[in-house]
Every structure is written in C-alpha cells, then in structure tokens.
CSV table of C-alpha atoms in Angstrom, one decimal:
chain,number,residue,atom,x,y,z
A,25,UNK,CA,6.0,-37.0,-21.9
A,26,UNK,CA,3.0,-39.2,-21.7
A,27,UNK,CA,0.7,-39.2,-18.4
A,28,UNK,CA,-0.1,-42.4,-16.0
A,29,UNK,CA,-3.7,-43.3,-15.7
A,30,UNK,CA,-4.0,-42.6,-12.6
A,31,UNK,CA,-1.9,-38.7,-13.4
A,32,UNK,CA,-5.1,-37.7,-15.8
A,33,UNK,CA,-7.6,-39.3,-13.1
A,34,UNK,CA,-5.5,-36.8,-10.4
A,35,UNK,CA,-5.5,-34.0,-13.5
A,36,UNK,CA,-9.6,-34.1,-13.9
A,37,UNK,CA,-10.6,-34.4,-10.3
A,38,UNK,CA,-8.3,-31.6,-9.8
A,39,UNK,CA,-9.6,-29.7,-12.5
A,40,UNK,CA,-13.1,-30.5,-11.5
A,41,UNK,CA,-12.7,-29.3,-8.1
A,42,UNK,CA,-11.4,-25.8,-9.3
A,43,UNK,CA,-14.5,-25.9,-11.6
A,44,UNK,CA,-16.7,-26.3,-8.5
A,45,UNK,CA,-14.8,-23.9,-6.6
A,46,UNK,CA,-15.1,-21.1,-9.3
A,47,UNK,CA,-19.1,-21.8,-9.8
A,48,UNK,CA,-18.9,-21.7,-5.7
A,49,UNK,CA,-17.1,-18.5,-5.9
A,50,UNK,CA,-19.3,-16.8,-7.9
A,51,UNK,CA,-23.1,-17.9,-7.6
A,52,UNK,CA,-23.7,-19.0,-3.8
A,53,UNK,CA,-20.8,-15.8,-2.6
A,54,UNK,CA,-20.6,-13.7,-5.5
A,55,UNK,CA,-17.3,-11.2,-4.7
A,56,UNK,CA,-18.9,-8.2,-5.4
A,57,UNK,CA,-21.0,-8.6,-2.3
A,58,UNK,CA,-17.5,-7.7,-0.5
A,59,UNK,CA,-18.1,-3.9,-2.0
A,60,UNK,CA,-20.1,-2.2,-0.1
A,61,UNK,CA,-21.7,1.6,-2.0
A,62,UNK,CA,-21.2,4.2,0.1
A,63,UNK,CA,-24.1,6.1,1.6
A,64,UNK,CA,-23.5,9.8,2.4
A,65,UNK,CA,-26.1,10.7,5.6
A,66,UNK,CA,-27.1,13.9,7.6
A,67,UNK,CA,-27.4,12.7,11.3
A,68,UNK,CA,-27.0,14.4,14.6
A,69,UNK,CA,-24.4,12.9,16.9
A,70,UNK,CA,-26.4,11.5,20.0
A,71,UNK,CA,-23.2,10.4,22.2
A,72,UNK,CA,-19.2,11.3,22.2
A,73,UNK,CA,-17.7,8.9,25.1
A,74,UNK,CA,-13.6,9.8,24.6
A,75,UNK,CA,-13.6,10.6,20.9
A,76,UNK,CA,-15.8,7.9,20.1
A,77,UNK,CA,-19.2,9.4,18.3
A,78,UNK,CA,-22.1,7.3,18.1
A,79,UNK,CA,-25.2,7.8,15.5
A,80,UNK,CA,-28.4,6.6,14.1
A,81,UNK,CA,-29.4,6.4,10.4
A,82,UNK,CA,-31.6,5.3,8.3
A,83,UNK,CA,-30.9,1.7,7.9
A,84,UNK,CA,-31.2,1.3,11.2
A,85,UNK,CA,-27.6,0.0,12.0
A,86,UNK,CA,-26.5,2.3,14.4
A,87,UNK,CA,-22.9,3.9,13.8
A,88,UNK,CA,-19.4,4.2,15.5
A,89,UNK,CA,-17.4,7.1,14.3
A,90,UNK,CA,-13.9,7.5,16.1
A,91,UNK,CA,-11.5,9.8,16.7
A,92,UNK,CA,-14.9,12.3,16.1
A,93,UNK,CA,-14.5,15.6,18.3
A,94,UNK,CA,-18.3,17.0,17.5
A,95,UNK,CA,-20.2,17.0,20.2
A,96,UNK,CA,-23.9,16.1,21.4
A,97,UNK,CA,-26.7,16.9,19.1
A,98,UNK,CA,-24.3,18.5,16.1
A,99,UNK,CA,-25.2,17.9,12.8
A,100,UNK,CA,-22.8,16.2,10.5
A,101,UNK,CA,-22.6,14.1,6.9
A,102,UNK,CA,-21.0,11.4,7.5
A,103,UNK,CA,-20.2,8.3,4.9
A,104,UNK,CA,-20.2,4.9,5.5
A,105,UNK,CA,-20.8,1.3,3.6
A,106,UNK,CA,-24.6,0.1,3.9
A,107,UNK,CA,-25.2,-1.9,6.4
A,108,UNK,CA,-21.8,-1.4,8.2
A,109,UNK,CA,-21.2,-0.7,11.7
A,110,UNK,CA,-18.9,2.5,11.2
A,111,UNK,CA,-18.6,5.6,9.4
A,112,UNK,CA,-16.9,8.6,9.7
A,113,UNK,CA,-17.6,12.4,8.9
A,114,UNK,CA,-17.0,13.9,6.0
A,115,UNK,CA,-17.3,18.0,5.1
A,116,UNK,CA,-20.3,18.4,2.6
C-alpha cells in the first residue's frame, strides 16, 4: 500500500508532535516529580476540631490529619509526602 503525499506530511507532523510531547513530558515536567518521599516526623498535635488533627513540622507546611482521635499537645509520628498538605499517624 503506498502513502499520499500529503498521508506522510500528516505521518511526520504527527510523529513530530509526539516527539515534542515526549521531550515535554520529561524535561520541563519530569513524572517523577508526581512521587513524593515520604517523611516520617515527631510532632505534637496543636488542635483536634471533630477528628480533624492539625500539626506543624519542619518544612513548614502545616498538616491535616483526619479521622485523628489524639488530643492537644500529644506526641505522635506521623508520615506524610514533602511538601504536602496532609499526613496521617503512624505507630513508631
């Protein structure tokens, strides 16, 4: 089966575009900025407001840990992905 002109023009931008979106992919938003390392903290819980803990650590992103029943100023570990917004507690 032999191609139209314009069917390898339409082939090549295609595959140019794919090209571009692969280089994209992985130089300007590299995917493994999407996995976040776990950090395992020791904080004191400063508020529980129905279940919902809130704490301070030390990248200064404050956390939200729900469905947490320990209460103000316990000490807990608690995990969580740098620079994320919530975390929850896990036995050391």
């Amino acid at each position: 089966m032999e191609l139209s002109e314009s069917q390898k023009h339409g082939l090549i931008f295609g595959g140019a575009i794919i090209i571009a979106g692969l280089v994209l992919a992985t130089v300007v938003f590299p995917f493994w900025n999407l996995i976040r390392e776990d950090v395992f903290e020791e904080v004191e819980i400063l508020s529980n407001k129905d279940g919902v803990c809130y704490v301070a650590t030390q990248d200064n992103v404050p956390k939200t840990i729900e469905n947490c029943n320990a209460q103000v100023g316990d000490t807990v570990t608690i995990k969580f992905g740098r620079d994320l917004a919530w975390a929850e507690i896990v036995t050391p």
